[in-house]
Short mmCIF file of C-alpha atoms in Angstrom, two decimals:
data_model
loop_
_atom_site.label_atom_id
_atom_site.label_comp_id
_atom_site.label_asym_id
_atom_site.label_seq_id
_atom_site.Cartn_x
_atom_site.Cartn_y
_atom_site.Cartn_z
CA MET V 1 110.03 71.40 79.75
CA ASP V 2 109.51 74.12 82.34
CA GLU V 3 113.18 74.89 82.18
CA GLU V 4 113.08 78.22 83.92
CA GLU V 5 112.11 76.62 87.19
CA ARG V 6 114.83 74.02 87.28
CA GLY V 7 117.75 75.53 85.48
CA THR V 8 119.04 78.66 83.87
CA GLU V 9 117.56 78.26 80.39
CA GLY V 10 114.85 80.88 80.71
CA TRP V 11 117.16 83.36 82.42
CA ALA V 12 120.42 82.80 80.54
CA ASP V 13 120.64 86.52 79.76
CA VAL V 14 120.76 87.45 83.44
CA THR V 15 124.35 87.64 84.66
CA PRO V 16 126.30 87.11 86.83
CA ASP V 17 125.31 83.69 88.09
CA ALA V 18 124.33 85.00 91.56
CA ALA V 19 121.90 87.52 90.05
CA ARG V 20 120.36 84.75 87.96
CA ARG V 21 119.95 82.50 91.00
CA LEU V 22 118.20 85.34 92.81
CA VAL V 23 115.80 85.88 89.90
CA ILE V 24 114.92 82.19 89.80
CA ALA V 25 114.41 82.16 93.60
CA ALA V 26 112.22 85.27 93.41
CA VAL V 27 109.99 83.79 90.69
CA GLU V 28 109.41 80.69 92.82
CA ALA V 29 108.74 82.68 95.99
CA PHE V 30 106.39 85.19 94.31
CA ALA V 31 104.50 82.37 92.59
CA GLU V 32 104.04 80.45 95.84
CA ARG V 33 103.18 83.22 98.28
CA GLY V 34 102.59 86.36 96.24
CA TYR V 35 104.83 89.42 95.96
CA HIS V 36 103.65 91.20 99.10
CA ALA V 37 104.01 88.13 101.34
CA THR V 38 107.60 87.51 100.17
CA THR V 39 110.60 89.16 101.85
CA THR V 40 114.07 89.71 100.42
CA ARG V 41 115.24 87.41 103.22
CA ASP V 42 112.99 84.62 101.82
CA ILE V 43 114.46 85.12 98.36
CA ALA V 44 118.07 85.18 99.54
CA GLY V 45 117.43 82.02 101.59
CA ARG V 46 116.00 80.16 98.60
CA ALA V 47 119.04 81.16 96.54
CA GLY V 48 121.37 79.96 99.30
CA MET V 49 122.64 83.49 99.90
CA SER V 50 122.64 86.06 102.69
CA PRO V 51 120.39 89.17 102.54
CA ALA V 52 123.59 91.23 102.25
CA ALA V 53 124.67 89.24 99.20
CA LEU V 54 121.25 89.82 97.61
CA TYR V 55 121.62 93.54 98.19
CA ILE V 56 124.77 93.63 96.03
CA HIS V 57 122.63 92.69 93.02
CA TYR V 58 119.18 94.11 93.78
CA LYS V 59 118.52 97.06 96.06
CA THR V 60 114.86 96.19 96.57
CA LYS V 61 112.36 93.40 96.10
CA GLU V 62 110.62 95.57 93.52
CA GLU V 63 113.81 95.66 91.46
CA LEU V 64 113.69 91.88 91.25
CA LEU V 65 110.04 91.93 90.15
CA TYR V 66 110.92 94.56 87.56
CA GLN V 67 113.80 92.46 86.22
CA ILE V 68 111.55 89.37 85.96
CA SER V 69 108.80 91.36 84.27
CA ARG V 70 111.15 93.14 81.86
CA VAL V 71 112.90 89.97 80.72
CA GLY V 72 109.56 88.15 80.31
CA HIS V 73 107.96 90.95 78.33
CA LEU V 74 111.02 91.48 76.10
CA ARG V 75 111.01 87.77 75.31
CA SER V 76 107.30 87.85 74.38
CA LEU V 77 107.79 90.90 72.20
CA SER V 78 110.76 89.43 70.33
CA LEU V 79 108.86 86.16 69.73
CA VAL V 80 105.89 87.84 68.06
CA ARG V 81 108.15 90.24 66.14
CA ALA V 82 110.07 87.28 64.71
CA ALA V 83 106.75 85.81 63.51
CA ARG V 84 105.64 89.13 62.02
CA ASP V 85 108.90 89.57 60.11
CA THR V 86 108.83 86.30 58.18
CA ASP V 87 107.84 86.14 54.51
CA GLY V 88 104.62 84.15 54.95
CA THR V 89 101.03 85.10 54.27
CA PRO V 90 99.16 86.91 57.06
CA ALA V 91 97.59 83.57 58.06
CA GLU V 92 101.01 81.89 58.27
CA ARG V 93 102.47 84.76 60.27
CA LEU V 94 99.54 84.88 62.71
CA ASP V 95 99.75 81.12 63.08
CA ASP V 96 103.46 81.37 63.85
CA ALA V 97 102.97 84.23 66.33
CA VAL V 98 100.23 82.36 68.23
CA ARG V 99 102.26 79.14 68.39
CA ARG V 100 105.33 80.92 69.74
CA PHE V 101 103.40 83.05 72.21
CA VAL V 102 101.39 80.09 73.54
CA ARG V 103 104.46 77.87 73.82
CA TRP V 104 106.26 80.56 75.83
CA HIS V 105 103.35 80.93 78.26
CA ALA V 106 103.06 77.15 78.67
CA GLU V 107 106.78 76.53 79.16
CA HIS V 108 107.24 79.54 81.42
CA HIS V 109 103.88 79.42 83.15
CA THR V 110 105.30 80.15 86.62
CA THR V 111 107.05 83.26 85.37
CA GLY V 112 103.98 84.13 83.33
CA ARG V 113 101.73 84.06 86.38
CA VAL V 114 104.07 86.26 88.41
CA VAL V 115 104.43 88.71 85.55
CA GLN V 116 100.67 88.93 84.94
CA TYR V 117 99.33 88.88 88.49
CA GLU V 118 101.88 91.19 90.15
CA LEU V 119 101.90 93.95 87.54
CA GLY V 120 100.26 96.32 90.03
CA ALA V 121 103.19 95.95 92.47
CA LEU V 122 105.69 97.59 90.08
CA ALA V 123 106.90 101.11 90.83
CA PRO V 124 105.16 103.69 88.61
CA GLU V 125 108.16 104.28 86.28
CA HIS V 126 108.67 100.54 85.86
CA TYR V 127 104.96 99.96 85.32
CA THR V 128 104.98 102.57 82.54
CA GLU V 129 107.91 100.86 80.85
CA ILE V 130 106.29 97.42 81.03
CA VAL V 131 102.98 98.76 79.70
CA GLU V 132 104.94 100.11 76.69
CA LEU V 133 106.35 96.63 76.01
CA ARG V 134 102.86 95.12 76.29
CA ARG V 135 101.56 97.72 73.86
CA GLY V 136 104.39 96.72 71.50
CA THR V 137 103.27 93.09 71.52
CA GLU V 138 99.66 94.14 70.98
CA ASP V 139 100.71 96.36 68.04
CA VAL V 140 102.49 93.43 66.38
CA ILE V 141 99.46 91.15 66.60
CA ARG V 142 97.14 93.93 65.46
CA SER V 143 99.37 94.69 62.45
CA ILE V 144 99.35 91.05 61.32
CA ILE V 145 95.54 90.92 61.63
CA ARG V 146 95.21 94.19 59.75
CA ASP V 147 97.51 92.89 56.98
CA GLY V 148 95.18 89.91 56.60
CA VAL V 149 92.10 92.15 56.47
CA ASP V 150 93.76 94.43 53.89
CA SER V 151 94.78 91.51 51.69
CA GLY V 152 91.30 90.03 51.91
CA ASP V 153 92.58 86.87 53.65
CA PHE V 154 90.81 87.63 56.94
CA ASP V 155 87.27 88.67 57.76
CA VAL V 156 87.42 90.65 61.04
CA PRO V 157 84.68 93.14 61.95
CA ASP V 158 86.52 94.41 65.07
CA VAL V 159 90.32 94.37 64.67
CA SER V 160 91.11 95.85 68.11
CA GLY V 161 88.68 93.60 69.94
CA THR V 162 89.94 90.52 68.12
CA THR V 163 93.56 91.46 68.88
CA LEU V 164 92.65 91.78 72.56
CA ALA V 165 90.94 88.39 72.55
CA VAL V 166 93.84 86.63 70.78
CA LEU V 167 96.35 87.98 73.31
CA SER V 168 94.04 87.18 76.21
CA LEU V 169 93.57 83.59 75.03
CA CYS V 170 97.33 83.06 74.76
CA ILE V 171 98.26 84.78 78.05
CA ASP V 172 95.71 82.77 80.03
CA VAL V 173 97.64 79.61 79.12
CA ALA V 174 100.05 80.59 81.94
CA ARG V 175 97.16 80.33 84.42
CA TRP V 176 95.86 76.88 83.52
CA PHE V 177 98.82 75.09 81.95
CA ASN V 178 99.99 72.07 83.91
CA PRO V 179 103.15 70.26 82.77
CA ALA V 180 101.63 67.02 84.12
CA GLY V 181 98.44 67.57 82.07
CA ARG V 182 97.25 66.05 78.83
CA ARG V 183 98.65 68.53 76.34
CA THR V 184 102.24 69.55 75.60
CA PRO V 185 103.08 73.23 74.94
CA ASP V 186 103.36 72.35 71.25
CA GLU V 187 99.93 70.73 71.18
CA VAL V 188 98.33 73.73 72.87
CA GLY V 189 100.10 75.94 70.32
CA THR V 190 98.67 73.92 67.43
CA LEU V 191 95.14 73.91 68.90
CA TYR V 192 95.20 77.65 69.59
CA ALA V 193 96.66 78.55 66.19
CA ASP V 194 93.71 76.71 64.61
CA LEU V 195 91.17 78.47 66.87
CA VAL V 196 92.69 81.87 66.12
CA ARG V 197 92.60 81.14 62.39
CA ARG V 198 88.87 80.56 62.83
CA MET V 199 88.46 83.74 64.90
CA VAL V 200 89.89 85.85 62.07
CA GLY V 201 87.83 84.05 59.44
CA ALA V 202 90.87 82.82 57.51
CA ALA V 203 90.20 80.25 54.83
CA ARG V 204 92.32 77.13 55.37
CA MET F 1 78.63 98.40 87.28
CA ASP F 2 81.13 96.64 89.52
CA GLU F 3 78.52 96.36 92.16
CA GLU F 4 80.20 93.79 94.33
CA GLU F 5 82.93 96.20 95.27
CA ARG F 6 80.72 99.04 96.38
CA GLY F 7 77.58 97.43 97.65
CA THR F 8 75.99 94.16 98.50
CA GLU F 9 74.63 93.17 95.10
CA GLY F 10 77.15 90.46 94.33
CA TRP F 11 77.01 89.03 97.85
CA ALA F 12 73.32 89.40 98.65
CA ASP F 13 73.15 85.69 99.52
CA VAL F 14 75.68 86.05 102.31
CA THR F 15 73.96 86.75 105.61
CA PRO F 16 73.95 88.24 108.19
CA ASP F 17 75.06 91.73 107.22
CA ALA F 18 78.31 91.50 109.25
CA ALA F 19 79.37 88.32 107.42
CA ARG F 20 78.67 90.02 104.09
CA ARG F 21 80.73 93.08 105.06
CA LEU F 22 83.61 90.78 105.98
CA VAL F 23 83.43 88.99 102.62
CA ILE F 24 83.49 92.29 100.74
CA ALA F 25 86.43 93.50 102.86
CA ALA F 26 88.30 90.23 102.28
CA VAL F 27 87.85 90.42 98.49
CA GLU F 28 89.31 93.94 98.47
CA ALA F 29 92.23 93.03 100.73
CA PHE F 30 93.11 89.82 98.86
CA ALA F 31 92.93 91.63 95.52
CA GLU F 32 95.21 94.43 96.71
CA ARG F 33 97.88 92.54 98.62
CA GLY F 34 97.33 88.86 97.91
CA TYR F 35 95.94 86.20 100.25
CA HIS F 36 99.17 85.41 102.09
CA ALA F 37 100.01 89.06 102.80
CA THR F 38 96.55 89.74 104.27
CA THR F 39 95.78 89.14 107.96
CA THR F 40 92.37 88.62 109.57
CA ARG F 41 93.14 91.86 111.44
CA ASP F 42 93.41 93.71 108.09
CA ILE F 43 90.07 92.30 106.99
CA ALA F 44 88.29 93.12 110.25
CA GLY F 45 89.72 96.65 110.12
CA ARG F 46 88.45 97.23 106.58
CA ALA F 47 85.02 96.02 107.64
CA GLY F 48 85.06 98.36 110.64
CA MET F 49 85.01 95.42 113.05
CA SER F 50 87.26 93.95 115.70
CA PRO F 51 89.21 90.70 115.10
CA ALA F 52 87.00 89.10 117.78
CA ALA F 53 83.86 90.11 115.85
CA LEU F 54 85.32 88.58 112.66
CA TYR F 55 85.96 85.34 114.54
CA ILE F 56 82.23 84.96 115.29
CA HIS F 57 81.58 84.58 111.55
CA TYR F 58 84.77 83.03 110.17
CA LYS F 59 87.19 80.93 112.18
CA THR F 60 90.06 81.43 109.72
CA LYS F 61 91.17 83.55 106.79
CA GLU F 62 90.95 80.43 104.64
CA GLU F 63 87.26 80.10 105.50
CA LEU F 64 86.69 83.56 104.04
CA LEU F 65 88.56 82.66 100.85
CA TYR F 66 86.53 79.46 100.60
CA GLN F 67 83.26 81.37 101.02
CA ILE F 68 84.27 83.86 98.29
CA SER F 69 85.37 81.09 95.97
CA ARG F 70 82.28 78.95 96.59
CA VAL F 71 79.80 81.78 95.98
CA GLY F 72 81.69 82.88 92.85
CA HIS F 73 81.87 79.39 91.38
CA LEU F 74 78.23 78.58 92.19
CA ARG F 75 77.19 81.79 90.43
CA SER F 76 79.23 80.92 87.34
CA LEU F 77 77.82 77.42 87.25
CA SER F 78 74.21 78.58 87.56
CA LEU F 79 74.72 81.17 84.80
CA VAL F 80 75.93 78.65 82.24
CA ARG F 81 73.34 76.08 83.33
CA ALA F 82 70.58 78.64 82.72
CA ALA F 83 71.93 79.16 79.20
CA ARG F 84 72.18 75.43 78.55
CA ASP F 85 68.59 74.82 79.69
CA THR F 86 66.90 77.24 77.29
CA ASP F 87 65.08 76.06 74.16
CA GLY F 88 67.41 77.61 71.60
CA THR F 89 69.64 76.01 69.01
CA PRO F 90 73.14 74.99 70.16
CA ALA F 91 74.50 78.23 68.64
CA GLU F 92 71.97 80.33 70.56
CA ARG F 93 72.66 78.51 73.82
CA LEU F 94 76.44 78.79 73.44
CA ASP F 95 76.05 82.46 72.60
CA ASP F 96 73.93 82.99 75.71
CA ALA F 97 76.37 81.07 77.94
CA VAL F 98 79.37 83.06 76.70
CA ARG F 99 77.59 86.40 77.13
CA ARG F 100 76.54 85.59 80.69
CA PHE F 101 79.91 84.15 81.68
CA VAL F 102 81.85 87.10 80.20
CA ARG F 103 79.54 89.66 81.76
CA TRP F 104 79.99 88.05 85.17
CA HIS F 105 83.78 88.12 84.89
CA ALA F 106 83.75 91.74 83.72
CA GLU F 107 81.33 92.98 86.37
CA HIS F 108 82.97 90.97 89.16
CA HIS F 109 86.54 91.23 87.95
CA THR F 110 87.97 91.86 91.43
CA THR F 111 86.27 88.77 92.84
CA GLY F 112 87.21 86.88 89.68
CA ARG F 113 90.90 87.65 90.14
CA VAL F 114 90.89 86.57 93.78
CA VAL F 115 89.02 83.38 92.95
CA GLN F 116 91.35 82.47 90.05
CA TYR F 117 94.73 83.50 91.46
CA GLU F 118 94.33 82.23 95.04
CA LEU F 119 92.91 78.80 94.26
CA GLY F 120 96.11 77.19 95.54
CA ALA F 121 95.61 78.72 99.00
CA LEU F 122 92.41 76.75 99.68
CA ALA F 123 92.53 73.87 102.16
CA PRO F 124 92.62 70.48 100.38
CA GLU F 125 88.96 69.59 101.09
CA HIS F 126 87.79 73.01 99.93
CA TYR F 127 90.01 72.87 96.87
CA THR F 128 88.46 69.52 95.93
CA GLU F 129 84.96 70.95 96.25
CA ILE F 130 85.79 74.02 94.13
CA VAL F 131 87.43 71.88 91.45
CA GLU F 132 84.17 69.90 91.26
CA LEU F 133 82.21 73.12 90.65
CA ARG F 134 84.71 74.13 87.95
CA ARG F 135 84.35 70.74 86.33
CA GLY F 136 80.58 71.26 86.37
CA THR F 137 80.90 74.53 84.43
CA GLU F 138 83.26 72.88 81.96
CA ASP F 139 80.80 69.98 81.50
CA VAL F 140 77.99 72.42 80.66
CA ILE F 141 80.02 74.22 77.99
CA ARG F 142 81.29 70.93 76.58
CA SER F 143 77.74 69.54 76.38
CA ILE F 144 76.49 72.56 74.42
CA ILE F 145 79.42 72.27 72.00
CA ARG F 146 78.81 68.54 71.61
CA ASP F 147 75.11 69.16 70.94
CA GLY F 148 76.11 71.49 68.11
CA VAL F 149 78.52 68.95 66.68
CA ASP F 150 75.88 66.20 66.88
CA SER F 151 73.25 68.35 65.18
CA GLY F 152 75.71 69.33 62.44
CA ASP F 153 75.55 73.02 63.42
CA PHE F 154 79.17 73.16 64.61
CA ASP F 155 82.42 71.96 63.10
CA VAL F 156 84.79 71.24 65.99
CA PRO F 157 87.73 68.83 65.53
CA ASP F 158 88.72 68.91 69.24
CA VAL F 159 85.70 69.32 71.55
CA SER F 160 87.67 69.18 74.83
CA GLY F 161 90.36 71.56 73.61
CA THR F 162 87.80 74.02 72.28
CA THR F 163 85.85 73.87 75.56
CA LEU F 164 89.05 74.66 77.45
CA ALA F 165 89.81 77.60 75.15
CA VAL F 166 86.29 79.05 75.40
CA LEU F 167 86.39 78.95 79.21
CA SER F 168 89.91 80.35 79.28
CA LEU F 169 88.97 83.24 77.00
CA CYS F 170 86.00 84.16 79.21
CA ILE F 171 87.81 83.75 82.56
CA ASP F 172 90.72 85.94 81.46
CA VAL F 173 88.29 88.86 81.14
CA ALA F 174 88.62 89.20 84.94
CA ARG F 175 92.36 89.87 84.51
CA TRP F 176 92.20 92.62 81.90
CA PHE F 177 88.76 94.18 82.31
CA ASN F 178 88.84 97.80 83.41
CA PRO F 179 85.54 99.55 84.20
CA ALA F 180 87.14 102.81 82.98
CA GLY F 181 88.11 101.19 79.68
CA ARG F 182 86.54 101.38 76.23
CA ARG F 183 84.18 98.44 76.38
CA THR F 184 81.24 97.74 78.67
CA PRO F 185 80.67 94.22 80.03
CA ASP F 186 77.82 93.85 77.51
CA GLU F 187 80.02 94.87 74.59
CA VAL F 188 82.74 92.41 75.60
CA GLY F 189 80.02 89.74 75.86
CA THR F 190 78.80 90.48 72.32
CA LEU F 191 82.34 90.50 70.89
CA TYR F 192 83.28 87.24 72.61
CA ALA F 193 80.04 85.48 71.67
CA ASP F 194 80.84 86.28 68.02
CA LEU F 195 84.44 85.04 68.34
CA VAL F 196 83.29 81.82 70.02
CA ARG F 197 80.71 81.24 67.28
CA ARG F 198 83.60 81.43 64.82
CA MET F 199 85.75 79.10 66.95
CA VAL F 200 83.09 76.38 66.79
CA GLY F 201 82.54 76.93 63.06
CA ALA F 202 78.86 77.84 63.48
CA ALA F 203 77.15 79.25 60.42
CA ARG F 204 75.58 82.64 61.11
#
């Protein structure tokens, strides 16, 4: 239920507590005003801390964006890897990967927007590292689709293009998802898993 | 070929010339730094004009964002309406709508990003108007899908959900499209039209 915005659930791995509060404050500030319009003073204020206290944990605003982006991308990658590494058929594994990936982007839509829209604000070395993680997620989805093509379960004329479209469909959930809307994260996951099954031509 | 960023093609309707130059400058500035981090002074400077000259055409920065958003959304709406109003089968009309919509988001990806990511910065009355235009585009896609279901050409268990997913897939092209990348706007349009045909269960 949108836990990352209210509590610590989405950021439990970030310690100590003060660093976690700063990350949560930064996500909110970046989402509201954009990275470039946010100052470290704004972030410290939202976290109930002084700029000097922020500086103990993060030397720059960019370091906060990098932390947010890294944690978000590692989470995405581990979710799709978990789906890939189960024993199911390619269709079951793709279904599982799409459900998990969609649910994450719905539940963490504020983080998702920051991560996706502010990618260009990362320092070059951080950008390179994040692009590697994104490539990792793409490789996992592509490998599941290819498994299904190889086994004859899927009918996919363009594996790379279809992989791109599946990821794009799931990521865009962060843009439009509204917790007050008609569909729960689970329901969007179910709908999208069905649409992706159709995209890859999997028999039911 | 990404005309809106270099020339006047995408903004030919905006007159006089000075107003058009300001719109083009604003799109670039908002895309680079975000709406809230951009000042009217930045925009005037990019357009080679003084802040006073900007003020003749646009009273506020928000008015520029509204103009950009309105023109972009009207274009999208007229593209899908043109596809809906042809004589083809539902599959042909949906195919045409997806190709046009995708091509627009690929060719005008910078405008598309500004329009999608800065929606929340619009004044309430402008936001309401833009949401109406978005609803219009959604209605067009939904009506084509429903036509296909009614005629027995499509097999769609959740018409609203599928409409949402089709629009989401096409809009997200603005986020990831790179003119230096592997696929041209036309190629992405062809790929996506095929994937959408599969999503709606249309026989080839």
